[in-house]
Every structure is written in C-alpha cells, then in structure tokens.
C-alpha cells in the first residue's frame, strides 16, 4: 500500500472486534485518496468498486465482504439536520466527527503492534457499556444520531450515558427529529428494522417519544413484540424479508390516512408502500379471516393479491388462533395449489380464447382447494365435466359471479 497514505481500520469493526462480536463489514479511513486506494484493493482482490468521488468514499465488494474506504475528513454542520460540509484531513479529525466514543476508535494498519487510537475514552465506554456522544451539540448537528444511539444501546445491551441522554431528550423536545429529511428518517427506521430484534429499539424510541415524532400514531408496539417472540416460525421463503415483516407489524394498526401520511413522511419506495397499504387492508379483513367457516378457496381469493410479507406479519401477530392458522396454511400450502390444467389444456377442451379461460382456471383451482377435485394434474373426467358445465353455464356457477376472478393461471 502507498507509504504516504496511512490507512486505519475505524468505527464499527474496531468496536465489534474489541467486544468479541462478529465483524461483518470493514471500514477504513485513509489519510489520502480513498477512491484510488479502493481501485487498487479491488484489483488485488478481484472485487468490484463503487466510487463516490464527490464524497471521497468508495466501497469494494470482494468475496461477499464489503469494504468501505473513506478519505479522512473534518466535518462541520451549517444547521441541524443538514448534511455536513467536508474537508479532507487527518485521522484525529476523522475520529472527532463520529457519533459515539465506542465508534470513534481506530487501528492503524502500519506498524507491528496493534495499537488502538482512542482519543475519546471509547475503550472505557466499551468496558462500562455506555453510549456517549463526543460533544454536547452532537444531536443538534445530526439528529439521526438519536436513532443511532438507541440502536446501539439496545443491540449491545448498553446504556446511553446520562448526559448524552439529557441532550438526546432535549433535541427531541426541540423537534429536531421533524427536521430530518424523509429519506434520512427512512434510512434510520430501516436500520432499526434490520436489527436482529428491532422490538427493543422501537420500544426505547417510544419511551423517549422519538417514534411519536416520526408519526404520532406509531404508539402501540404490541404486534412488533409478538412478532419478535414468534419470528423463529417464519418460513424459509420469507426469511430474507424479515425487516419488512417487522415494518408490516409496526404499521398494521394505523388507519388508511395515517398509513398514507407515514408513506409521505418517509418518502417510502414502492415496495414499502405496498407493505404498508396491504398490512392496513389486511387488518380490515380480520373479522372475515377469523370466521371458522371460511373456505380455503375464499381464503385464497382474499389473500392472493396481498403481499406475502403482510400476510406473514399478521399470521405471526394476530391474537386469534384461527387467523394465525389460516394465514399459515395459506402461506405454506394453499397459495401454491394449482388448478391442474393450464390455458392451453382449456383451449384443447374447446374453451374459446378470452377471459373465460382465466375464470374457468380460477374455478378449477377453487374446486381443488375445497377438496371437490383432487390435486393431480391433467384433464381427468372430473375436470372435463366441470369445464363443460362451466362453459354451458357461461360461467355463473354456484360460487357466484363476484368470486370469479382471473386467478389460477398455470
Ligand atoms: P453497524 O454495525 O450498525 O453497521 P457501524 O458502526 O459500522 O455499525 P455505520 O452506520 O456503517 O455503522 O457507520 C460507520 C461509522 O461511521 C460508524 O462507526 C461511525 O463512526 C460513523 N458514523 C456513521 N453515521 C454517523 C453519524 N450520523 N454521525 C457521526 N458518525 C457516524
């Protein structure tokens, strides 16, 4: 590596290594040109580089590891919630711009002895289990640190230092959370949702009135807590989306209007919006879902266009055992049921091309779901008879016109 550009391991990996916790991603600070160094590291490791020249930062992705490199900098803030103004500088300034003492330590890569640069009592705070800002205006400079403090406190089972907590509360009282841009606010919420168990961090946010500052209706975490307790039962298919399942549990008791307000406040991308809207809509179906006489076909027709993330969240958080059971069955079994014939089969059986094909497929699937046809594939006698009957009836069968949709293709 370049002799003139000292490199330091900084922040999260230093903290986690000292705590004996697994280190996921590597963060380096470079007293020099971080993007240029990143290109060289990527070439060595046969990895990929993403460079942000304007910010003097770069990411190398190599062999499943993410390595962030940043040009050491000094940061100043013009007003609360603003992005900082950045000037390249040395490691000391780079550590001084950081959020908490436990995140403001560095290990120089040069030299034989492993030395920890610790100008802010980070080692002591790690030992004491304390989250402490580096100065009194930290939350005013950057109110996202309110969320970060809570996240580290809950993740590491630490305590926010008393004076730091007083400043945090002060910044919340001054309305600084409201000053954050929708995208920055959403990013913080997302980081909490991505915690292994987001429930304690959200509970602490509620305690400290931080969550209410995001939206006043976010004031009941019962479902989130039930979800955290039952998350082990989530199916493998949905496992990768666990953060979004937590989002669904967080918002499902909101009214439609509150959901829309929250979508706007966080400038939610399409995927999030769908989950918020579907979770609220699903909540509105609770009474019907709790009806013990609901048929499998009705269950599928109700749920098939609802996001599976929202269904999984309700299935793990509803206090009605019947709802839990029905939604679980939908996710693991019913939603995969096929009509046994496809569109081409129907054309061969004489069904005219057009919407009738989809309707008949939907009805065939209903029959399989409700056990009136077997689950096999192929134009057996039962299926042929039903197709003929439905064609003859021009498709207004016993299930009723409103239940006949385009479901069941394939
Ligand atoms: P995590 O385990 O949550 O990923 P991390 O410490 O790696 O923790 P990042 O959000 O990736 O966290 O940030 C990397 C480092 O950048 C932090 O350790 C901290 O030193 C610094 N940092 C990040 N966000 C801020 C902020 N808002 N204010 C000051 N410093 C910050």
XYZ file of C-alpha atoms in Angstrom, residues 38-379:
342
model
C -10.152 1.294 -3.356
C -9.415 0.676 -7.045
C -6.119 -0.951 -6.108
C -7.674 -3.082 -3.364
C -10.401 -4.219 -5.760
C -7.800 -5.161 -8.370
C -5.820 -7.180 -5.765
C -8.907 -8.989 -4.504
C -10.592 -9.319 -7.893
C -13.518 -7.411 -6.431
C -15.872 -4.678 -7.596
C -15.600 -0.978 -6.686
C -18.340 1.583 -6.263
C -16.789 5.052 -6.092
C -18.389 8.269 -4.882
C -15.738 10.793 -5.967
C -17.739 13.760 -4.650
C -17.695 12.322 -1.134
C -14.176 10.884 -1.311
C -15.563 7.464 -0.465
C -15.569 4.089 -2.137
C -16.834 0.581 -1.479
C -15.111 -2.606 -2.534
C -17.169 -5.768 -2.705
C -14.978 -8.844 -2.776
C -15.834 -12.424 -1.935
C -19.029 -11.489 -0.094
C -17.234 -8.915 2.089
C -17.960 -5.226 1.912
C -15.058 -2.872 2.480
C -15.784 0.840 2.865
C -12.950 3.291 2.405
C -13.290 6.943 3.260
C -10.870 9.822 2.862
C -10.192 11.059 6.399
C -12.128 14.286 6.852
C -13.246 17.068 9.106
C -16.989 17.762 9.114
C -18.897 20.920 10.002
C -22.637 21.491 10.124
C -24.376 24.663 8.980
C -27.714 23.833 10.614
C -29.430 20.890 12.359
C -30.332 18.046 10.018
C -28.131 19.412 7.229
C -25.555 17.208 5.559
C -22.072 18.095 6.807
C -19.525 20.165 4.941
C -16.480 18.067 4.406
C -12.753 18.942 4.228
C -10.047 16.277 3.840
C -7.984 15.981 6.999
C -6.122 13.564 9.293
C -7.329 10.607 11.354
C -7.784 12.661 14.510
C -10.372 14.919 12.840
C -11.896 11.884 11.206
C -12.493 10.327 14.608
C -13.729 13.627 16.066
C -16.579 13.783 13.507
C -18.005 10.465 14.666
C -21.153 9.843 16.632
C -20.168 7.986 19.808
C -16.951 7.232 21.655
C -17.412 3.495 21.036
C -17.465 4.233 17.276
C -14.551 6.698 17.378
C -11.602 4.354 17.675
C -9.113 3.366 15.012
C -6.356 0.801 14.498
C -3.507 1.865 12.169
C -2.660 -0.811 9.636
C 1.015 0.166 9.522
C 3.299 -0.950 12.356
C 3.653 -4.249 14.132
C 1.971 -3.657 17.465
C -1.818 -3.491 17.391
C -2.420 -0.051 18.834
C -5.891 1.444 19.316
C -6.229 5.184 18.705
C -8.706 6.221 21.351
C -8.950 9.969 21.917
C -12.499 9.837 23.288
C -12.437 7.176 26.031
C -14.046 4.646 23.735
C -12.291 1.701 25.361
C -13.536 2.731 28.772
C -17.078 3.210 27.473
C -16.966 -0.220 25.862
C -15.946 -1.669 29.206
C -18.666 0.249 31.063
C -21.305 -0.473 28.426
C -22.029 3.171 27.697
C -23.121 5.026 24.543
C -21.719 8.533 24.798
C -21.509 11.362 22.255
C -18.232 13.187 21.752
C -19.673 16.645 22.454
C -22.819 18.367 23.680
C -24.069 19.527 20.256
C -23.838 16.111 18.629
C -27.608 15.543 18.300
C -28.156 19.114 17.165
C -25.560 18.714 14.421
C -27.084 15.465 13.290
C -30.407 14.282 14.746
C -30.058 10.880 13.044
C -27.746 10.130 15.958
C -30.827 9.957 18.189
C -31.809 6.768 16.375
C -28.252 5.521 16.208
C -27.743 5.944 19.972
C -30.885 3.957 20.674
C -29.955 1.266 18.165
C -26.502 0.655 19.643
C -27.802 0.839 23.191
C -30.366 -1.856 22.538
C -28.242 -4.016 20.269
C -25.269 -4.123 22.603
C -27.320 -4.066 25.807
C -25.537 -0.837 26.804
C -26.935 2.295 28.454
C -26.983 5.764 26.948
C -24.781 7.920 29.218
C -26.791 10.238 31.469
C -25.574 13.491 29.980
C -25.887 12.143 26.461
C -29.461 11.107 27.291
C -30.256 14.600 28.554
C -29.019 16.071 25.257
C -30.918 13.463 23.287
C -34.172 14.296 25.096
C -33.516 17.965 24.607
C -33.113 17.573 20.870
C -36.340 15.542 20.707
C -38.157 18.235 22.724
C -36.853 20.851 20.337
C -38.463 18.962 17.451
C -35.203 18.072 15.734
C -36.425 14.667 14.576
C -39.004 16.518 12.477
C -36.214 18.460 10.804
C -34.756 15.324 9.214
C -35.464 14.794 5.547
C -37.839 11.916 4.691
C -35.027 9.879 3.141
C -32.698 10.225 6.117
C -35.511 9.411 8.511
C -36.478 6.335 6.500
C -32.880 5.201 6.437
C -32.782 5.260 10.249
C -36.062 3.360 10.513
C -34.715 0.833 8.029
C -31.551 0.364 10.080
C -33.668 -0.404 13.127
C -35.850 -2.795 11.122
C -32.670 -4.594 10.065
C -31.554 -5.211 13.644
C -31.726 -8.829 14.703
C -34.560 -7.879 17.041
C -35.940 -4.408 16.285
C -38.565 -4.511 19.054
C -36.408 -3.218 21.965
C -35.045 -0.314 19.896
C -38.559 0.706 18.818
C -39.747 0.374 22.423
C -36.963 2.704 23.547
C -37.882 5.099 20.714
C -41.437 5.076 22.039
C -40.252 5.682 25.614
C -38.204 8.645 24.520
C -41.021 9.978 22.283
C -38.858 9.605 19.221
C -41.266 7.285 17.441
C -44.159 9.672 18.006
C -42.033 12.359 16.372
C -41.932 10.174 13.259
C -45.722 9.753 13.377
C -47.959 10.224 16.435
C -49.994 7.098 15.596
C -46.947 4.857 15.999
C -47.721 4.332 19.645
C -48.527 0.669 20.056
C -45.790 -1.919 19.707
C -47.816 -4.953 20.807
C -47.663 -6.595 17.393
C -43.996 -5.866 16.927
C -43.295 -7.545 20.235
C -45.433 -10.566 19.394
C -43.630 -10.809 16.076
C -40.218 -10.732 17.759
C -41.344 -13.568 20.016
C -42.609 -15.684 17.115
C -40.132 -14.810 14.365
C -38.450 -18.214 14.642
C -41.543 -19.714 12.996
C -41.260 -17.635 9.856
C -40.942 -19.783 6.759
C -37.629 -20.041 4.907
C -39.206 -18.418 1.843
C -39.839 -15.176 3.726
C -36.740 -15.181 5.909
C -34.851 -12.773 3.647
C -37.649 -10.247 4.095
C -37.796 -10.246 7.885
C -37.101 -6.479 8.176
C -40.142 -5.814 6.001
C -42.256 -8.213 8.061
C -41.365 -6.047 11.063
C -42.422 -2.976 9.088
C -45.775 -4.632 8.409
C -46.257 -5.367 12.118
C -45.311 -1.816 13.047
C -47.908 -0.173 10.801
C -50.836 -2.567 10.560
C -52.945 -0.835 13.216
C -52.732 2.552 11.524
C -55.756 3.941 9.717
C -55.552 4.270 5.945
C -54.959 8.001 6.271
C -52.235 7.534 8.880
C -50.595 4.979 6.614
C -50.595 7.453 3.739
C -49.170 10.172 5.997
C -46.375 7.861 7.073
C -45.668 6.861 3.466
C -45.246 10.545 2.641
C -43.268 11.386 5.764
C -40.715 8.678 4.965
C -40.895 9.050 1.184
C -41.335 5.307 1.045
C -40.276 3.457 -2.095
C -42.870 1.333 -3.889
C -42.003 -1.895 -2.025
C -42.539 -0.270 1.372
C -45.727 1.448 0.250
C -47.264 -1.809 -0.832
C -46.457 -3.399 2.509
C -47.946 -0.505 4.476
C -51.118 -0.409 2.397
C -51.539 -4.179 2.342
C -50.972 -4.524 6.094
C -53.653 -1.969 6.829
C -56.022 -3.522 4.283
C -55.413 -6.970 5.732
C -56.246 -5.695 9.189
C -59.606 -4.677 7.765
C -60.213 -8.313 6.750
C -59.565 -9.607 10.278
C -63.207 -10.411 11.061
C -63.710 -12.421 7.881
C -60.403 -14.216 8.345
C -61.466 -15.149 11.850
C -64.664 -16.803 10.644
C -64.183 -20.511 11.266
C -66.400 -21.415 8.329
C -64.221 -19.630 5.767
C -63.377 -21.996 2.901
C -59.836 -22.467 1.610
C -60.873 -21.033 -1.773
C -62.291 -17.913 -0.141
C -59.111 -17.532 1.898
C -57.014 -17.700 -1.248
C -59.220 -15.237 -3.101
C -58.963 -12.794 -0.209
C -55.218 -13.086 0.193
C -53.748 -13.817 -3.202
C -53.089 -10.208 -4.157
C -51.902 -9.181 -0.682
C -48.137 -9.008 -0.168
C -46.895 -12.218 1.469
C -44.857 -10.076 3.849
C -48.053 -8.502 5.191
C -49.722 -11.924 5.432
C -46.726 -13.368 7.284
C -46.750 -10.477 9.750
C -50.453 -10.894 10.511
C -50.091 -14.672 10.718
C -47.459 -14.300 13.417
C -49.059 -11.470 15.367
C -52.815 -11.982 15.376
C -54.258 -12.872 18.755
C -56.871 -15.065 17.074
C -55.606 -18.606 16.754
C -57.905 -19.241 13.802
C -56.392 -16.328 11.870
C -52.840 -17.481 12.646
C -53.654 -20.961 11.474
C -55.456 -19.848 8.291
C -52.709 -17.471 7.236
C -50.037 -20.026 7.973
C -51.891 -22.565 5.855
C -52.279 -20.022 3.066
C -48.556 -19.255 3.039
C -47.250 -22.765 3.302
C -49.815 -24.682 1.301
C -52.907 -23.065 -0.192
C -51.236 -20.341 -2.240
C -49.261 -22.982 -4.135
C -52.309 -25.016 -5.166
C -52.771 -25.240 -8.948
C -55.928 -25.904 -10.937
C -54.385 -28.986 -12.576
C -54.958 -27.662 -16.103
C -53.476 -24.691 -17.879
C -54.818 -22.303 -20.504
C -53.613 -24.471 -23.354
C -55.463 -27.501 -21.945
C -58.662 -25.465 -21.790
C -58.364 -24.364 -25.421
C -57.922 -28.009 -26.365
C -61.097 -28.818 -24.460
C -62.924 -26.271 -26.619
C -62.976 -23.212 -24.363
C -62.874 -20.106 -26.559
C -59.830 -17.844 -26.060
C -60.565 -14.828 -23.840
C -61.439 -14.024 -20.237
C -63.403 -17.254 -19.853
C -60.117 -19.179 -19.748
C -58.933 -17.352 -16.628
C -62.311 -17.691 -14.963
C -62.501 -21.409 -15.520
C -58.964 -21.858 -14.243
C -59.963 -19.909 -11.129
C -62.967 -22.142 -10.578
C -60.940 -25.297 -11.120
C -58.491 -24.114 -8.501
C -61.342 -23.332 -6.082
C -62.601 -26.875 -6.519
C -59.160 -28.310 -5.788
C -58.713 -26.018 -2.777
C -62.077 -27.021 -1.316
C -61.446 -30.706 -1.927
C -64.094 -31.258 -4.612
C -61.418 -32.056 -7.210
C -58.213 -33.913 -6.470
C -54.890 -32.091 -6.553
C -53.473 -34.007 -9.536
C -52.794 -32.555 -12.952
C -54.363 -33.450 -16.262
C -57.752 -33.492 -17.925
